[in-house]
Coordinates of C-alpha atoms in Angstrom, one line a residue:
Chain F
M37 CA 58.9 -30.4 5.1
T38 CA 59.4 -32.9 1.5
V39 CA 59.9 -30.9 -1.7
A40 CA 56.4 -32.1 -2.7
E41 CA 54.7 -31.0 -0.2
E42 CA 57.0 -27.8 -0.4
C43 CA 55.9 -27.1 -4.8
V44 CA 52.4 -28.5 -2.7
A45 CA 52.1 -25.7 -0.6
R46 CA 53.2 -22.4 -2.8
S47 CA 50.9 -23.4 -5.4
K48 CA 48.2 -23.4 -2.5
R49 CA 50.2 -19.7 -1.2
A50 CA 50.2 -18.6 -5.3
A51 CA 46.2 -19.3 -4.5
E52 CA 45.9 -17.2 -1.2
F53 CA 47.4 -14.4 -2.5
E54 CA 45.2 -14.4 -5.8
K55 CA 42.4 -14.5 -3.4
G56 CA 44.3 -12.0 -1.0
L57 CA 45.0 -9.1 -3.6
K58 CA 41.0 -9.2 -5.1
S59 CA 40.0 -8.7 -2.2
V60 CA 42.8 -5.4 -1.2
M61 CA 42.3 -4.0 -3.9
P62 CA 39.7 -1.5 -5.0
K63 CA 35.9 -2.6 -6.2
S64 CA 37.2 -1.1 -9.9
I65 CA 39.8 -3.9 -10.1
Q66 CA 37.6 -6.4 -8.1
T67 CA 34.8 -5.4 -11.0
I68 CA 37.3 -6.3 -14.4
S69 CA 38.2 -9.4 -12.2
K70 CA 34.7 -11.2 -11.1
M71 CA 33.7 -10.8 -15.5
S72 CA 36.1 -12.3 -16.6
K73 CA 33.5 -15.3 -16.3
F74 CA 32.0 -13.4 -19.3
T75 CA 35.4 -13.5 -21.0
G76 CA 34.6 -17.3 -22.3
E77 CA 32.9 -19.0 -25.0
I78 CA 29.3 -20.1 -24.1
P79 CA 28.8 -15.8 -22.5
N80 CA 30.7 -14.4 -26.2
I81 CA 28.0 -16.4 -28.7
I82 CA 25.3 -15.0 -26.6
I83 CA 26.5 -11.5 -26.7
N84 CA 27.4 -12.3 -29.5
A85 CA 23.2 -13.1 -30.9
F86 CA 22.2 -10.7 -28.1
G87 CA 23.3 -8.0 -30.8
T88 CA 23.0 -9.3 -34.4
G89 CA 19.4 -10.6 -33.4
L90 CA 18.6 -7.1 -31.1
I91 CA 21.2 -4.5 -31.7
A92 CA 21.8 -4.6 -35.6
P93 CA 17.9 -4.6 -36.3
I94 CA 17.2 -1.7 -35.0
F95 CA 20.5 -0.8 -37.1
I96 CA 18.9 -1.6 -40.1
K97 CA 15.2 -0.6 -39.6
Y98 CA 15.4 2.3 -37.8
N99 CA 18.1 4.0 -39.9
F100 CA 17.7 7.1 -42.2
L101 CA 20.3 6.9 -43.9
S102 CA 19.2 4.3 -46.4
K103 CA 16.5 5.1 -49.1
T104 CA 15.0 1.5 -49.4
D105 CA 11.7 1.2 -49.0
D106 CA 10.6 0.6 -45.1
D107 CA 9.1 -2.8 -45.2
T108 CA 12.4 -4.6 -47.1
R109 CA 14.2 -2.7 -44.2
T110 CA 11.3 -4.3 -42.2
Y111 CA 11.9 -7.7 -44.1
S112 CA 15.5 -8.0 -43.6
A113 CA 16.2 -6.5 -41.0
L114 CA 14.1 -9.6 -39.3
R115 CA 16.3 -12.4 -40.7
Q116 CA 19.2 -10.9 -38.0
P117 CA 17.4 -12.5 -34.9
I118 CA 16.5 -15.5 -37.3
S119 CA 20.2 -15.8 -38.3
A120 CA 21.3 -14.9 -34.2
V121 CA 19.7 -18.2 -32.8
L122 CA 20.5 -20.3 -36.2
S123 CA 24.3 -19.5 -34.4
V124 CA 23.4 -20.8 -30.7
V125 CA 22.3 -23.5 -32.2
T126 CA 24.6 -24.4 -34.6
S127 CA 28.0 -22.6 -31.8
A128 CA 25.2 -25.4 -28.9
A129 CA 24.9 -28.2 -31.2
V130 CA 28.7 -28.8 -32.2
V131 CA 31.1 -25.7 -31.7
I132 CA 30.8 -26.9 -27.4
P133 CA 30.8 -30.1 -28.3
F134 CA 33.5 -30.4 -29.9
N135 CA 35.3 -27.9 -27.4
K136 CA 34.7 -29.8 -24.2
L137 CA 35.5 -33.6 -26.5
V138 CA 38.9 -31.9 -27.2
D139 CA 39.5 -31.9 -23.3
H140 CA 38.1 -35.1 -22.6
M141 CA 40.6 -36.5 -25.4
S142 CA 43.1 -34.3 -23.8
K143 CA 42.6 -36.0 -20.2
K144 CA 42.2 -39.6 -21.1
G145 CA 45.0 -39.6 -23.2
F146 CA 43.3 -39.8 -26.8
F147 CA 46.2 -38.1 -28.6
Y148 CA 48.1 -40.8 -27.9
N149 CA 50.3 -42.0 -31.2
L150 CA 53.0 -44.6 -30.7
E151 CA 54.6 -42.7 -34.2
N152 CA 55.2 -40.4 -32.4
K153 CA 55.5 -40.0 -28.8
A154 CA 55.7 -36.1 -29.5
A155 CA 51.7 -36.1 -30.0
S156 CA 51.2 -37.9 -26.7
F157 CA 53.4 -35.3 -23.7
K158 CA 51.9 -32.2 -26.3
Y159 CA 48.2 -32.5 -25.8
N160 CA 47.9 -35.2 -23.1
K161 CA 47.2 -33.4 -19.4
P162 CA 47.9 -35.8 -16.5
T163 CA 45.1 -36.7 -15.2
Q164 CA 47.3 -37.3 -11.4
K165 CA 47.4 -34.1 -8.6
L166 CA 50.5 -31.6 -9.4
E167 CA 51.3 -33.5 -5.6
E168 CA 51.9 -36.9 -6.8
L169 CA 53.2 -35.1 -10.2
V170 CA 56.3 -33.4 -8.2
D171 CA 56.6 -36.2 -5.7
S172 CA 57.8 -39.3 -9.0
A173 CA 59.4 -36.6 -10.5
T174 CA 61.5 -35.4 -7.9
K175 CA 62.2 -39.5 -6.5
N176 CA 62.4 -40.4 -9.7
H177 CA 63.8 -37.2 -11.8
N178 CA 62.1 -38.1 -15.1
I179 CA 58.9 -36.6 -15.6
E180 CA 56.2 -39.2 -16.1
Y181 CA 53.0 -39.8 -15.4
K182 CA 49.3 -41.1 -16.7
S183 CA 46.7 -39.4 -18.8
G184 CA 43.3 -41.9 -18.8
E185 CA 45.1 -45.2 -19.1
K186 CA 47.9 -44.0 -21.2
K187 CA 51.7 -43.6 -19.8
I188 CA 53.4 -40.7 -21.0
V189 CA 56.9 -40.3 -20.4
L190 CA 59.0 -36.9 -21.9
P191 CA 61.5 -37.6 -23.7
K192 CA 65.1 -36.1 -22.0
E193 CA 65.2 -33.6 -24.6
E194 CA 61.6 -32.4 -23.3
I195 CA 62.8 -32.5 -20.0
S196 CA 65.6 -30.0 -21.3
R197 CA 64.1 -27.9 -22.6
L198 CA 61.5 -27.5 -19.9
M199 CA 64.3 -26.7 -17.3
E200 CA 65.4 -23.8 -19.7
Q201 CA 61.9 -22.3 -19.9
A202 CA 62.3 -22.1 -15.7
V203 CA 65.3 -21.5 -15.7
D204 CA 65.0 -18.7 -17.9
D205 CA 62.1 -17.2 -16.6
G206 CA 63.7 -17.6 -13.2
L207 CA 66.5 -15.4 -15.2
K208 CA 64.7 -12.2 -16.8
D209 CA 63.4 -12.2 -13.0
V210 CA 66.3 -11.8 -11.7
E211 CA 68.6 -9.8 -13.9
G212 CA 65.4 -7.3 -14.0
N213 CA 65.4 -7.1 -10.6
L214 CA 69.3 -6.0 -9.8
K215 CA 69.0 -3.9 -13.3
R216 CA 66.7 -1.8 -11.5
R217 CA 68.4 -2.2 -8.4
E218 CA 71.9 -1.0 -8.7
T219 CA 71.0 1.6 -11.8
E220 CA 67.0 3.0 -10.5
K221 CA 67.1 2.4 -7.1
I222 CA 70.3 3.9 -5.9
G223 CA 69.8 7.1 -7.6
K224 CA 66.6 7.6 -6.6
Q225 CA 67.0 6.6 -2.6
I226 CA 70.8 8.9 -3.1
S227 CA 68.5 11.8 -4.4
R228 CA 64.9 11.0 -1.5
G229 CA 68.4 10.6 1.1
E230 CA 70.1 13.8 0.4
F231 CA 66.3 15.2 0.5
Y232 CA 65.7 14.3 4.6
R233 CA 69.5 15.6 4.8
N234 CA 68.6 19.3 3.9
N235 CA 65.3 19.6 4.5
K236 CA 65.0 18.4 8.7
T237 CA 62.8 20.4 9.4
Q238 CA 60.9 19.8 6.6
V239 CA 60.2 17.3 6.3
Q240 CA 58.9 16.5 10.1
T241 CA 56.6 18.9 10.2
T242 CA 55.0 17.6 7.2
L243 CA 55.7 13.9 8.3
A244 CA 54.0 15.3 11.9
E245 CA 51.0 16.9 10.4
L246 CA 49.5 13.5 7.9
K247 CA 50.4 11.0 11.0
S248 CA 48.1 13.3 13.3
K249 CA 44.9 14.1 10.8
V250 CA 45.8 10.3 9.6
A251 CA 45.4 9.6 13.2
S252 CA 41.8 10.8 13.4
C253 CA 40.7 9.3 10.3
S254 CA 37.8 7.2 11.3
D255 CA 38.2 4.5 8.1
D256 CA 40.1 4.5 4.8
K257 CA 38.0 6.3 2.2
E258 CA 37.9 9.7 5.5
V259 CA 41.9 9.0 5.0
S260 CA 42.0 9.1 1.0
N261 CA 39.8 12.3 1.2
Y262 CA 42.3 14.4 2.8
F263 CA 45.0 12.4 1.6
D264 CA 43.3 14.1 -2.7
A265 CA 43.4 17.0 -0.8
K266 CA 46.6 18.0 0.5
L267 CA 48.1 16.9 -3.0
K268 CA 45.4 19.5 -3.5
E269 CA 47.9 22.2 -1.7
L270 CA 51.3 21.1 -2.1
K271 CA 51.1 21.6 -5.7
A272 CA 48.2 24.4 -5.2
N273 CA 51.6 25.6 -3.3
K274 CA 54.7 24.0 -6.0
A275 CA 55.6 22.4 -3.5
D276 CA 59.7 20.7 -4.2
K277 CA 58.8 17.6 -5.3
E278 CA 60.6 14.9 -2.7
L279 CA 58.2 15.9 -0.5
L280 CA 55.0 15.3 -3.5
D281 CA 56.6 12.4 -3.7
I282 CA 56.8 11.2 -0.4
V283 CA 52.8 12.4 0.8
E284 CA 52.2 10.7 -2.8
D285 CA 54.1 7.3 -1.7
I286 CA 52.0 7.1 1.7
S287 CA 48.9 8.1 0.5
S288 CA 49.3 5.4 -2.9
R289 CA 49.7 2.6 0.5
P290 CA 46.2 0.5 0.4
D291 CA 44.4 0.9 3.9
L292 CA 44.5 3.3 7.0
E293 CA 47.5 0.6 8.6
T294 CA 49.4 1.2 6.0
I295 CA 49.8 3.7 5.3
K296 CA 50.6 4.8 9.4
A297 CA 53.2 2.3 8.9
K298 CA 54.6 4.0 6.0
I299 CA 54.4 6.8 7.8
E300 CA 56.8 5.5 11.2
D301 CA 58.7 3.7 8.4
I302 CA 59.4 7.8 6.7
E303 CA 60.3 9.1 9.5
A304 CA 61.9 6.6 11.1
T305 CA 64.9 6.9 7.5
S306 CA 63.9 10.6 7.6
K307 CA 65.5 11.0 11.3
K308 CA 68.5 8.7 10.7
F309 CA 69.1 10.3 6.8
G310 CA 69.1 14.0 8.3
K311 CA 72.1 13.1 11.0
F312 CA 74.3 12.2 8.3
K313 CA 76.6 15.2 7.2
S314 CA 76.9 14.6 3.2
L315 CA 76.6 13.2 0.0
K316 CA 79.2 11.1 0.5
R317 CA 78.0 9.6 3.5
V318 CA 74.1 8.9 2.2
A319 CA 75.0 7.6 -0.9
K320 CA 77.7 5.3 1.2
E321 CA 74.4 4.2 3.4
V322 CA 72.4 4.0 0.2
T323 CA 75.8 1.4 -2.0
T324 CA 75.7 -0.9 1.9
V325 CA 71.7 -1.4 2.2
I326 CA 71.5 -2.0 -1.3
E327 CA 74.2 -3.8 -2.1
A328 CA 73.4 -6.2 0.6
E329 CA 70.1 -7.2 -0.7
N330 CA 71.0 -7.4 -4.0
K331 CA 74.0 -9.9 -2.7
L332 CA 71.3 -12.2 -2.5
L333 CA 69.8 -11.9 -5.7
R334 CA 73.0 -12.0 -6.8
I335 CA 73.5 -15.2 -5.2
E336 CA 70.1 -17.0 -7.3
K337 CA 71.9 -16.2 -10.2
A338 CA 74.8 -17.3 -9.9
N339 CA 72.4 -20.4 -9.2
L340 CA 70.8 -19.6 -12.7
D341 CA 73.9 -19.3 -14.7
A342 CA 75.1 -22.8 -13.3
M343 CA 71.7 -24.2 -13.7
K344 CA 72.1 -23.2 -17.5
A345 CA 75.1 -23.9 -18.1
A346 CA 74.5 -27.0 -17.0
I347 CA 71.5 -27.3 -19.2
K348 CA 73.1 -26.6 -22.2
K349 CA 76.0 -29.1 -21.5
G350 CA 73.4 -32.2 -21.5
E351 CA 73.3 -33.2 -18.0
S352 CA 70.2 -34.7 -16.6
F353 CA 67.1 -33.7 -14.6
K354 CA 68.9 -35.0 -12.3
D355 CA 71.2 -32.7 -12.2
V356 CA 70.4 -29.6 -12.1
I357 CA 68.1 -30.8 -9.3
K358 CA 71.3 -30.7 -7.6
I359 CA 72.9 -27.7 -8.2
A360 CA 69.0 -26.0 -8.4
N361 CA 68.9 -27.6 -4.5
N362 CA 71.6 -25.0 -3.4
L363 CA 68.7 -22.9 -2.8
K364 CA 67.0 -22.9 0.3
G365 CA 63.5 -23.2 -0.7
N366 CA 63.9 -23.8 -3.6
T367 CA 60.9 -25.6 -5.7
F368 CA 62.6 -25.9 -9.3
V369 CA 61.6 -29.0 -10.1
Y370 CA 57.6 -27.1 -9.2
D371 CA 59.0 -24.9 -12.0
V372 CA 59.5 -28.0 -14.5
I373 CA 55.5 -29.3 -14.5
Q374 CA 54.3 -26.1 -14.0
K375 CA 55.9 -25.3 -18.2
H376 CA 55.4 -28.6 -18.7
M377 CA 50.7 -27.3 -18.1
G378 CA 51.4 -25.0 -19.3
N379 CA 52.7 -25.8 -22.7
I380 CA 49.9 -28.3 -22.8
E381 CA 47.6 -25.7 -22.0
A382 CA 49.0 -23.5 -24.9
N383 CA 48.9 -26.1 -27.4
L384 CA 45.2 -27.4 -26.4
K385 CA 44.8 -23.1 -26.9
G386 CA 46.6 -23.4 -30.8
F387 CA 44.6 -26.8 -31.6
K388 CA 41.1 -26.1 -31.1
Q389 CA 41.8 -22.8 -32.5
V390 CA 43.3 -24.6 -36.1
T391 CA 40.4 -27.3 -35.4
G392 CA 37.8 -24.8 -34.3
L393 CA 38.2 -23.3 -37.2
A394 CA 37.8 -26.4 -39.5
V395 CA 35.0 -27.4 -37.5
S396 CA 33.4 -23.3 -38.1
L397 CA 34.3 -23.3 -42.4
A398 CA 32.2 -27.5 -42.0
I399 CA 29.2 -26.3 -40.2
L400 CA 28.2 -22.7 -41.9
P401 CA 27.1 -24.1 -45.7
V402 CA 25.1 -25.9 -42.7
A403 CA 23.4 -23.2 -40.9
C404 CA 22.7 -20.5 -43.9
S405 CA 20.7 -23.3 -45.9
M406 CA 19.4 -24.0 -42.0
L407 CA 18.6 -20.0 -42.0
N408 CA 17.9 -19.7 -46.0
Y409 CA 14.8 -21.7 -45.0
I410 CA 14.5 -21.4 -41.6
Y411 CA 14.0 -17.2 -42.4
P412 CA 11.3 -17.0 -45.7
K413 CA 8.9 -19.6 -44.4
F414 CA 9.2 -18.0 -40.7
M415 CA 7.9 -13.9 -42.7
D416 CA 5.4 -15.9 -44.5
K417 CA 4.0 -16.9 -41.3
F418 CA 4.8 -14.4 -39.0
F419 CA 4.7 -11.5 -41.2
P420 CA 2.9 -12.4 -44.1
K421 CA 2.5 -8.9 -45.5
L422 CA 6.2 -8.4 -45.4
S423 CA 6.5 -11.0 -47.7
D424 CA 4.0 -10.3 -49.8
K425 CA 1.5 -12.7 -48.3
K426 CA -1.1 -9.9 -47.9
H427 CA -1.1 -9.0 -51.2
A428 CA -1.1 -11.8 -52.4
K429 CA -4.5 -12.8 -49.8
T430 CA -5.3 -9.8 -52.3
A431 CA -4.4 -10.7 -55.3
D432 CA -5.9 -13.6 -55.2
T433 CA -9.8 -12.2 -54.3
F434 CA -9.1 -9.5 -56.3
V435 CA -8.4 -11.6 -59.3
K436 CA -11.6 -13.7 -58.8
S437 CA -13.5 -10.7 -58.5
A438 CA -11.8 -9.9 -62.2
P439 CA -14.7 -10.0 -65.4
Q440 CA -13.5 -13.9 -66.3
P441 CA -12.0 -13.7 -70.6
A442 CA -14.2 -16.1 -72.7
V443 CA -11.5 -18.2 -73.3
Q444 CA -9.2 -19.9 -70.1
T445 CA -7.1 -22.3 -69.4
T446 CA -6.7 -23.9 -66.3
A447 CA -3.2 -23.0 -66.3
Q448 CA -3.3 -20.2 -66.5
A449 CA -5.8 -19.0 -65.3
T450 CA -3.9 -20.5 -61.5
P451 CA -3.7 -17.3 -59.1
V452 CA -0.6 -17.7 -57.7
K453 CA 1.0 -16.7 -61.0
T454 CA -1.7 -13.7 -62.0
E455 CA -0.1 -12.6 -58.5
Q456 CA 3.1 -12.8 -59.0
E457 CA 2.4 -10.8 -61.9
V458 CA 1.8 -8.6 -59.8
G459 CA 3.6 -7.8 -57.6
K460 CA 6.1 -7.1 -60.4
Chain H
M212 CA 27.1 -55.2 -29.8
G213 CA 27.1 -54.2 -34.1
I214 CA 25.1 -50.4 -32.4
S215 CA 28.5 -49.8 -30.0
K216 CA 31.2 -50.7 -32.8
V217 CA 29.1 -49.2 -36.1
M218 CA 29.8 -46.5 -32.6
N219 CA 33.2 -47.3 -32.4
S220 CA 34.6 -47.2 -35.6
A221 CA 32.1 -43.7 -36.1
V222 CA 34.1 -42.6 -33.0
T223 CA 38.1 -43.6 -34.8
F224 CA 37.5 -42.7 -37.5
G225 CA 35.0 -39.4 -37.8
V226 CA 37.5 -38.3 -34.4
R227 CA 40.0 -39.9 -33.9
K228 CA 42.2 -40.2 -36.2
P229 CA 41.4 -37.6 -38.2
L230 CA 42.2 -34.9 -34.5
N231 CA 45.4 -37.1 -34.4
W232 CA 46.1 -37.0 -38.0
V233 CA 45.8 -33.1 -37.2
S234 CA 47.9 -33.2 -34.2
N235 CA 50.4 -35.2 -35.9
S236 CA 50.8 -32.2 -38.5
K237 CA 53.7 -29.7 -38.8
L238 CA 50.7 -26.4 -39.6
M239 CA 50.7 -27.5 -35.5
K240 CA 53.9 -27.8 -34.5
N241 CA 54.5 -24.5 -36.4
V242 CA 50.9 -23.5 -33.7
C243 CA 52.2 -25.0 -30.8
E244 CA 56.0 -24.0 -30.8
N245 CA 53.7 -20.6 -31.2
Y246 CA 51.4 -20.2 -28.9
Q247 CA 54.5 -21.7 -26.3
D248 CA 56.2 -18.9 -26.6
K249 CA 53.5 -16.2 -25.9
N250 CA 53.9 -15.1 -29.9
L251 CA 51.0 -12.9 -29.9
K252 CA 51.1 -11.2 -33.0
Y253 CA 50.8 -14.8 -34.5
I254 CA 48.0 -14.9 -32.0
A255 CA 46.7 -11.8 -33.7
A256 CA 46.8 -13.4 -36.7
W257 CA 45.2 -16.6 -36.7
A258 CA 42.4 -15.6 -34.1
V259 CA 42.2 -12.6 -37.3
G260 CA 42.9 -14.4 -40.2
S261 CA 39.8 -16.8 -38.9
M262 CA 37.2 -14.2 -38.5
I263 CA 38.3 -13.5 -42.3
L264 CA 37.1 -16.8 -43.4
K265 CA 34.6 -17.5 -41.5
D266 CA 32.7 -14.6 -42.7
G267 CA 34.3 -13.8 -45.9
L268 CA 32.7 -17.6 -46.3
G269 CA 29.3 -16.5 -44.7
C270 CA 28.9 -13.6 -47.2
Y271 CA 29.8 -15.5 -49.8
L272 CA 27.0 -19.0 -48.8
Y273 CA 24.5 -16.6 -48.3
V274 CA 24.4 -14.1 -51.1
K275 CA 24.5 -16.7 -53.5
Q276 CA 21.5 -18.4 -51.1
S277 CA 19.8 -16.2 -50.5
L278 CA 20.0 -14.2 -54.4
A279 CA 19.3 -18.3 -55.8
N280 CA 15.9 -18.7 -52.6
K281 CA 12.6 -18.3 -54.8
N282 CA 9.9 -17.8 -50.7
I283 CA 12.0 -14.9 -50.0
P284 CA 9.3 -12.7 -52.3
E285 CA 11.9 -11.4 -54.9
E286 CA 11.6 -7.5 -55.3
K287 CA 13.7 -8.2 -51.5
R288 CA 15.3 -10.9 -52.5
K289 CA 18.3 -9.3 -53.9
F290 CA 17.9 -6.2 -51.5
V291 CA 18.4 -9.3 -48.8
A292 CA 21.5 -10.9 -51.1
A293 CA 22.9 -7.1 -51.1
L294 CA 23.2 -6.5 -47.1
D295 CA 24.1 -9.7 -47.3
L296 CA 27.4 -8.4 -49.6
A297 CA 27.8 -5.3 -47.9
N298 CA 27.3 -6.7 -44.6
G299 CA 30.0 -9.0 -45.0
G300 CA 32.1 -6.7 -46.9
L301 CA 32.5 -4.5 -43.9
M302 CA 32.5 -7.4 -41.0
I303 CA 35.8 -8.3 -43.0
L304 CA 36.6 -4.4 -43.1
A305 CA 36.0 -3.6 -38.7
Q306 CA 37.6 -6.6 -38.2
L307 CA 40.5 -5.8 -39.7
I308 CA 40.5 -1.8 -38.0
M309 CA 40.2 -3.1 -34.6
F310 CA 42.6 -5.4 -35.5
K311 CA 44.9 -2.7 -35.4
T312 CA 42.6 -0.6 -33.0
I313 CA 41.0 -1.8 -30.3
S314 CA 42.5 -5.2 -30.3
N315 CA 45.1 -4.2 -30.8
K316 CA 47.5 -5.3 -27.3
K317 CA 49.0 -2.4 -27.3
V318 CA 46.3 -0.2 -27.5
Q319 CA 44.8 -2.3 -24.5
E320 CA 48.0 -1.9 -22.7
G321 CA 47.2 2.3 -23.5
I322 CA 44.2 2.6 -22.6
F323 CA 44.7 0.2 -19.3
D324 CA 47.4 2.0 -18.4
K325 CA 45.3 5.1 -18.6
F326 CA 42.6 4.4 -16.4
Y327 CA 44.5 2.0 -14.1
G328 CA 47.8 2.4 -14.2
K329 CA 48.4 3.5 -10.9
L330 CA 46.3 1.3 -8.8
F331 CA 50.1 -1.0 -10.0
E332 CA 52.1 1.1 -9.8
R333 CA 55.0 -0.1 -8.1
P334 CA 54.2 1.7 -4.0
V335 CA 50.8 1.6 -4.6
K336 CA 52.3 -3.4 -5.1
K337 CA 54.7 -2.2 -2.0
G338 CA 51.0 -1.1 0.0
Y339 CA 49.3 -4.7 -1.1
Q340 CA 52.7 -6.7 0.1
A341 CA 52.2 -5.2 3.1
L342 CA 49.2 -5.2 3.4
L343 CA 49.1 -8.9 3.4
R344 CA 51.8 -10.1 5.1
N345 CA 50.2 -10.9 8.4
R346 CA 48.3 -13.4 6.5
P347 CA 48.4 -16.4 8.8
E348 CA 48.9 -18.3 5.2
F349 CA 52.4 -16.7 4.7
K350 CA 54.3 -15.9 8.8
N351 CA 56.9 -18.8 8.1
L352 CA 57.7 -17.2 5.6
S353 CA 61.1 -15.3 5.4
K354 CA 61.1 -11.7 4.6
V355 CA 62.6 -12.4 0.7
E356 CA 60.8 -15.6 0.2
Y357 CA 57.7 -14.4 0.1
A358 CA 58.9 -10.8 -1.7
K359 CA 59.7 -13.6 -4.3
E360 CA 56.7 -15.2 -4.4
F361 CA 54.0 -11.6 -4.0
N362 CA 55.4 -10.6 -7.0
Q363 CA 55.1 -13.6 -9.3
A364 CA 51.7 -13.5 -7.9
F365 CA 50.4 -9.2 -8.6
N366 CA 52.0 -9.8 -12.2
K367 CA 50.4 -13.0 -12.5
F368 CA 46.9 -11.0 -11.4
H369 CA 48.0 -7.4 -13.3
S370 CA 48.0 -9.5 -16.2
G371 CA 44.8 -11.4 -15.3
I372 CA 43.5 -8.0 -15.4
K373 CA 44.3 -6.5 -18.1
G374 CA 43.9 -9.6 -19.8
T375 CA 40.7 -9.3 -19.1
F376 CA 40.6 -5.7 -19.5
G377 CA 41.2 -6.1 -23.0
L378 CA 38.7 -9.0 -24.2
L379 CA 35.6 -7.5 -22.2
T380 CA 36.4 -3.6 -24.8
T381 CA 37.2 -5.8 -27.4
L382 CA 33.9 -7.4 -26.7
V383 CA 32.5 -4.3 -26.5
A384 CA 33.9 -2.3 -29.0
S385 CA 34.2 -4.6 -32.1
T386 CA 31.0 -7.0 -31.5
I387 CA 28.9 -5.0 -30.2
I388 CA 29.4 -1.4 -31.3
A389 CA 31.3 -2.1 -34.9
K390 CA 29.6 -5.1 -35.7
R391 CA 26.1 -4.6 -34.7
I392 CA 26.0 -1.1 -34.9
I393 CA 28.4 0.3 -37.3
V394 CA 28.5 -2.6 -40.0
P395 CA 24.4 -2.5 -40.2
F396 CA 23.8 0.8 -39.6
I397 CA 26.9 2.0 -43.3
A398 CA 26.1 -1.9 -45.0
T399 CA 21.5 -0.8 -45.3
P400 CA 23.0 2.0 -47.1
L401 CA 25.4 0.9 -49.3
A402 CA 23.3 -2.8 -49.4
E403 CA 21.5 -0.2 -52.0
R404 CA 24.5 0.5 -54.8
A405 CA 25.2 -3.6 -54.0
K406 CA 21.9 -4.4 -55.3
G407 CA 22.9 -2.5 -58.3
L408 CA 26.4 -4.6 -58.7
L409 CA 23.8 -7.5 -58.3
S410 CA 21.3 -6.9 -60.8
K411 CA 23.7 -5.4 -63.1
G412 CA 22.9 -7.7 -67.1
D413 CA 19.0 -8.3 -65.2
K414 CA 17.1 -6.8 -67.7
K415 CA 14.4 -3.8 -66.7
E416 CA 12.1 -3.8 -64.9
Q417 CA 8.5 -2.3 -66.5
P418 CA 6.9 -0.4 -64.3
I419 CA 3.0 -1.5 -64.2
S420 CA 0.8 0.2 -65.8
K421 CA -2.6 1.2 -64.7
D422 CA -4.5 0.1 -67.3
K423 CA -3.2 -2.1 -68.2
D424 CA -4.6 -5.9 -67.9
T425 CA -1.7 -7.9 -66.5
F426 CA -4.9 -10.7 -65.8
T427 CA -5.4 -12.2 -68.3
P428 CA -4.0 -14.8 -70.1
E429 CA -4.1 -12.5 -73.2
A430 CA -2.0 -9.7 -71.7
K431 CA 0.4 -13.0 -69.8
T432 CA 1.3 -14.3 -73.4
T433 CA 2.0 -10.9 -75.1
K434 CA 3.9 -9.7 -72.1

């Protein structure tokens, strides 16, 4: 398998892991995962409009704290749905198309600037597939790609920066893992091993009971209920903390099969530790096993340290890849390219934040003016009572039927003016 | 041909050039660095700052335009403007409170861990690791490779779920409860005070006497 093929396979596996985790996680987590669809820009606009248009008016109109008359509150409350509709309209007409335009420009290499080439690789997305990018980077020891018609070539300094970021991520993982193993894991396992050694009968009896009960369970739900009851019983009987931890460890397995496997595993380990004569022997056994596992991590760390030193020295992409190739199944090129993709996404996110703010501020006066124009007209048409149009009509009839003064000019008799006076 | 030339020029000078100018600016350099480093305080400050700017300008424009809008009945005009003012001010305050509380990453993580933390603890994670191991896609991986890739995928999944949970809680707590329930609820009675503030300097309204003739031209000239 070539490095490019290996990288693509890894990318596919990452997707499979995600799919797998989604399918085995509890329903509550699956629901949150599905609801991620409701966290984008469009749902946000819709939910916001729903809140403005349907919820806010209720709290304005039926507000028992307010002493303002009901008509005025209703009149003001009805402004909210109009404002919500206008917000959806302006977002749909300007904000969303603008963000789509930025994405389109990014895929077509429009952010290409001859004077400042930095912008080219900061905002332009590659047109090629990941496989092609990895293949090209592996063969040419360079990161270059097409974005639309434009050819983007990453400068040496940028590749060094990406390599350093990728190596730092790897080091963070390995160092964290090693630290946990050397401190927390060793302590925990020695304490657990000592418990197995000193409480052989109790451990075996409990495991035998769990095994038989689990074997009689028909589904995951039943086994989960059984473990809930068992843990309650152990807590009520003030069982040893280590025994409680063992049962909790088993119960936290997600299904019947993995629970059975975990019981078998603990049974075998506890039998092994039960035969030891001293704490020293327990400690030796635990240390030997963990050290063997740590060996691989130390090799990986040494390799990453060497890569970091080479990058600091200014060694080329080719030379750093050579060091990375010391490790089996290495996909360093993929990590570096993934870093670059992540950076483009982050840059575009920031870019959209800045330009989006400018666009929103620019359309705000338009949206305000539209609301200012439409709102009174809407109220006059559909709620004439509230907008005083009905009062005006009543006043109009009243004026017409009132005894006419002897001297009257046309202008003075204009009913609209008179109505306003009445309104005051 | 003429139209397409005009359109091209409009796109070049109206969209591409300004966007290219922004993309090359010092401000964007700073923004990109912080977004790449996932500097959460910086990103959140931009988000909240943008909201405050938009709400602030919106409040100013709404109040100004409502007060000047002769099509809104005069006795309601000041209340409409006052409600805009109270709404705008409270909205900014609500954003700041939300930023420090429910929308704060640490608070969100605390809430998430309280409800779902156990589902992502190490023993549970090990269980899922064992559960997925037998899938055909992962059979060719060595134990170490599998553990490494599983851990990466699990951590990514965990942070993705946490992120979605955070966005959903912010959406419900901030966008619906705070901004659309609490703010209008407080803003409505507060608008009466704001109305007083906007009316400062105005002539006191004369109550209309029942017997007063307000219709005849004589009456109007004496007013």
